[in-house]
Coordinates of C-alpha atoms in Angstrom, one line a residue:
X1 CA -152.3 52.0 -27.6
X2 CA -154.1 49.0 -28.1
X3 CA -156.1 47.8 -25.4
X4 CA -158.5 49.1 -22.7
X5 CA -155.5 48.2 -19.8
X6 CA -153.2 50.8 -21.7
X7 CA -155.3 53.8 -22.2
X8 CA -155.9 53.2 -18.1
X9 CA -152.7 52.9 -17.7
X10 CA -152.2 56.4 -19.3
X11 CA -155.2 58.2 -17.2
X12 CA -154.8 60.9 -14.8
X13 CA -158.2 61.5 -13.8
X14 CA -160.0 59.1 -10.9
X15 CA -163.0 57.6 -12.1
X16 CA -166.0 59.4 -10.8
X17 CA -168.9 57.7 -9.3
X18 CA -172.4 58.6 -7.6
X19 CA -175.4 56.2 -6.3
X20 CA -178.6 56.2 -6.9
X21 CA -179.9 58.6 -4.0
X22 CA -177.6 61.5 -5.4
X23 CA -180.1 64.4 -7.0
X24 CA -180.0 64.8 -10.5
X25 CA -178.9 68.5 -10.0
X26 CA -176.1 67.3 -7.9
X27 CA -174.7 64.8 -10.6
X28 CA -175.2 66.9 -13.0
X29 CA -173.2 69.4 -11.2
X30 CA -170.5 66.6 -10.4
X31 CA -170.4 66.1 -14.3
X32 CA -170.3 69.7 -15.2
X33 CA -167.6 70.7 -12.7
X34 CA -165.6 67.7 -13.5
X35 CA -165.9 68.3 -17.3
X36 CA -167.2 64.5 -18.1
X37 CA -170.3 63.5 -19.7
X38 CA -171.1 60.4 -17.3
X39 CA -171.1 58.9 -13.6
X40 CA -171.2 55.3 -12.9
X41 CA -173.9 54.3 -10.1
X42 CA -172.7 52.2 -7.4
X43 CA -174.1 50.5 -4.5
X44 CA -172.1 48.7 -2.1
X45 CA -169.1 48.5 -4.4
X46 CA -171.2 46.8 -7.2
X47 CA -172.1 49.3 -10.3
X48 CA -176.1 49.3 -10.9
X49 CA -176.4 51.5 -13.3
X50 CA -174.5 54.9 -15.5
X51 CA -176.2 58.4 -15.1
X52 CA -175.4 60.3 -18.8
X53 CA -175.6 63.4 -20.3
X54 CA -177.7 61.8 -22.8
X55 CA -179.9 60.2 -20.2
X56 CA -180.4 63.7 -18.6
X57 CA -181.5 65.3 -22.1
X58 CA -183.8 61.9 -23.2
X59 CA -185.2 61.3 -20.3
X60 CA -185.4 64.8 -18.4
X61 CA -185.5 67.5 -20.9
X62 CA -186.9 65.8 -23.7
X63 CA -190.2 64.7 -21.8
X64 CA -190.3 68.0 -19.9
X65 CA -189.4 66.7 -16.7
X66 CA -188.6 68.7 -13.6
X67 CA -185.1 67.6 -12.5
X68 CA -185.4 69.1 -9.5
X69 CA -186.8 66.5 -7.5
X70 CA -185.4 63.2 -9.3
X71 CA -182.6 60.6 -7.8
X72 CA -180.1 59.4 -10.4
X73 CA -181.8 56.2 -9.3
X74 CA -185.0 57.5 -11.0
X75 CA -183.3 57.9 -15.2
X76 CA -180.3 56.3 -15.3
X77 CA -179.9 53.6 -17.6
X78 CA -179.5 50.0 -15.6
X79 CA -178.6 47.9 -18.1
X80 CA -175.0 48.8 -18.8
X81 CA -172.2 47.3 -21.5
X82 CA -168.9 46.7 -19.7
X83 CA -165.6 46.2 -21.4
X84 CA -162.7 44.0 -19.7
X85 CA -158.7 45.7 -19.4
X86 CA -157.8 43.3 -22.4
X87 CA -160.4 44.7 -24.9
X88 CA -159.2 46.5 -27.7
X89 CA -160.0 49.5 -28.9
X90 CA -160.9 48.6 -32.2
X91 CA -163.3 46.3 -30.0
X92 CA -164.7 49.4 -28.1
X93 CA -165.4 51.2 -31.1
X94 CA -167.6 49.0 -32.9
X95 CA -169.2 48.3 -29.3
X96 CA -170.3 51.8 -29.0
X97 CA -171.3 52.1 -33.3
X98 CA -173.5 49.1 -32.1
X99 CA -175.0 49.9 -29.4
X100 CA -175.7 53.6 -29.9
X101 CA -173.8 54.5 -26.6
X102 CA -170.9 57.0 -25.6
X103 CA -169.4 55.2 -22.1
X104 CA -168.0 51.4 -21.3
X105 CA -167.0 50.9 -18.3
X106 CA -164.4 48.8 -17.8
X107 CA -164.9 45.8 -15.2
X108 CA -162.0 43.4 -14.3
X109 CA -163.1 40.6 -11.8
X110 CA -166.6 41.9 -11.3
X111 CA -165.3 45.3 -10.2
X112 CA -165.1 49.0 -12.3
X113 CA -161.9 49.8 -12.7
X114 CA -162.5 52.5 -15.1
X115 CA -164.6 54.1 -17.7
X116 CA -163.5 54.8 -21.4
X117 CA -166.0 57.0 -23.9
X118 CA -166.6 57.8 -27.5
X119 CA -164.2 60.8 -26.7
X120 CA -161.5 59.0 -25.4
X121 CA -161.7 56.7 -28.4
X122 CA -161.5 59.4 -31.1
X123 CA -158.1 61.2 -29.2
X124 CA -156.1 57.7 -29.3
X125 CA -157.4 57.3 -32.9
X126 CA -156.0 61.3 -33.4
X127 CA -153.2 60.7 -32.0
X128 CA -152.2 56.9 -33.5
X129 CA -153.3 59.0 -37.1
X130 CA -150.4 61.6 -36.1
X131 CA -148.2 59.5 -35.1
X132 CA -148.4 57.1 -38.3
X133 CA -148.3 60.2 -41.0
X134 CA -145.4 61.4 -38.7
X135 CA -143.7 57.9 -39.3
X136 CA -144.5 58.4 -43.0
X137 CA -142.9 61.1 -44.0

């Protein structure tokens, strides 16, 4: 698996989105239920912004915040690196090293199509790593 458009192509799991009205406790929830670590923010079919896990602890918890009466639209993070299908992963990686971030969604023709993390990096890294000391030996 080399590119962005092939680990898509192997996904099971929707992508998961929210706006910028949703509660904080509610995406959280969303996240938590869903077992994922972000949500992309959308209005009108145009992504504006990606609510984290890390953007709940930095901004929320960290400052000592009461989450109970916060939008999404009030912490998450609006300025957002996107990836295209035909970026590779090697690509992705040193994105993320760079930029200090765990998510990229992936935009093809100004529209997210998909979301690949940190996490989903390091199992097709795992699994190439198997598969070439099975070819090995």
């Amino acid at each position: 698996m080399n590119t962005v458009k092939e680990f898509l192509a192997s996904r099971t799991k929707p992508l998961i989105t929210t706006s910028q009205d949703t509660s904080v406790d509610e995406a959280v929830t969303i996240m938590t239920t869903d077992e994922i670590h972000s949500l992309i923010v959308m209005k009108d079919d145009q992504m504006i912004g990606i609510f984290t896990d890390r953007d709940y602890v930095h901004k929320i918890v960290a400052n000592k915040r009461d989450p109970s009466g916060l939008k999404v639209g009030d912490v998450m993070t609006r300025e957002v690196t996107t990836v295209s299908p035909d970026t590779t992963i090697q690509a992705c990686v040193a994105l993320m090293s760079e930029g200090k971030f765990r998510h990229l969604p992936v935009e093809d023709a100004g529209k997210v199509i998909g979301m690949i993390s940190m996490t989903d990096v390091m199992k097709i890294m795992i699994d190439f790593h198997d598969q070439d000391i099975e070819t090995y030996f």
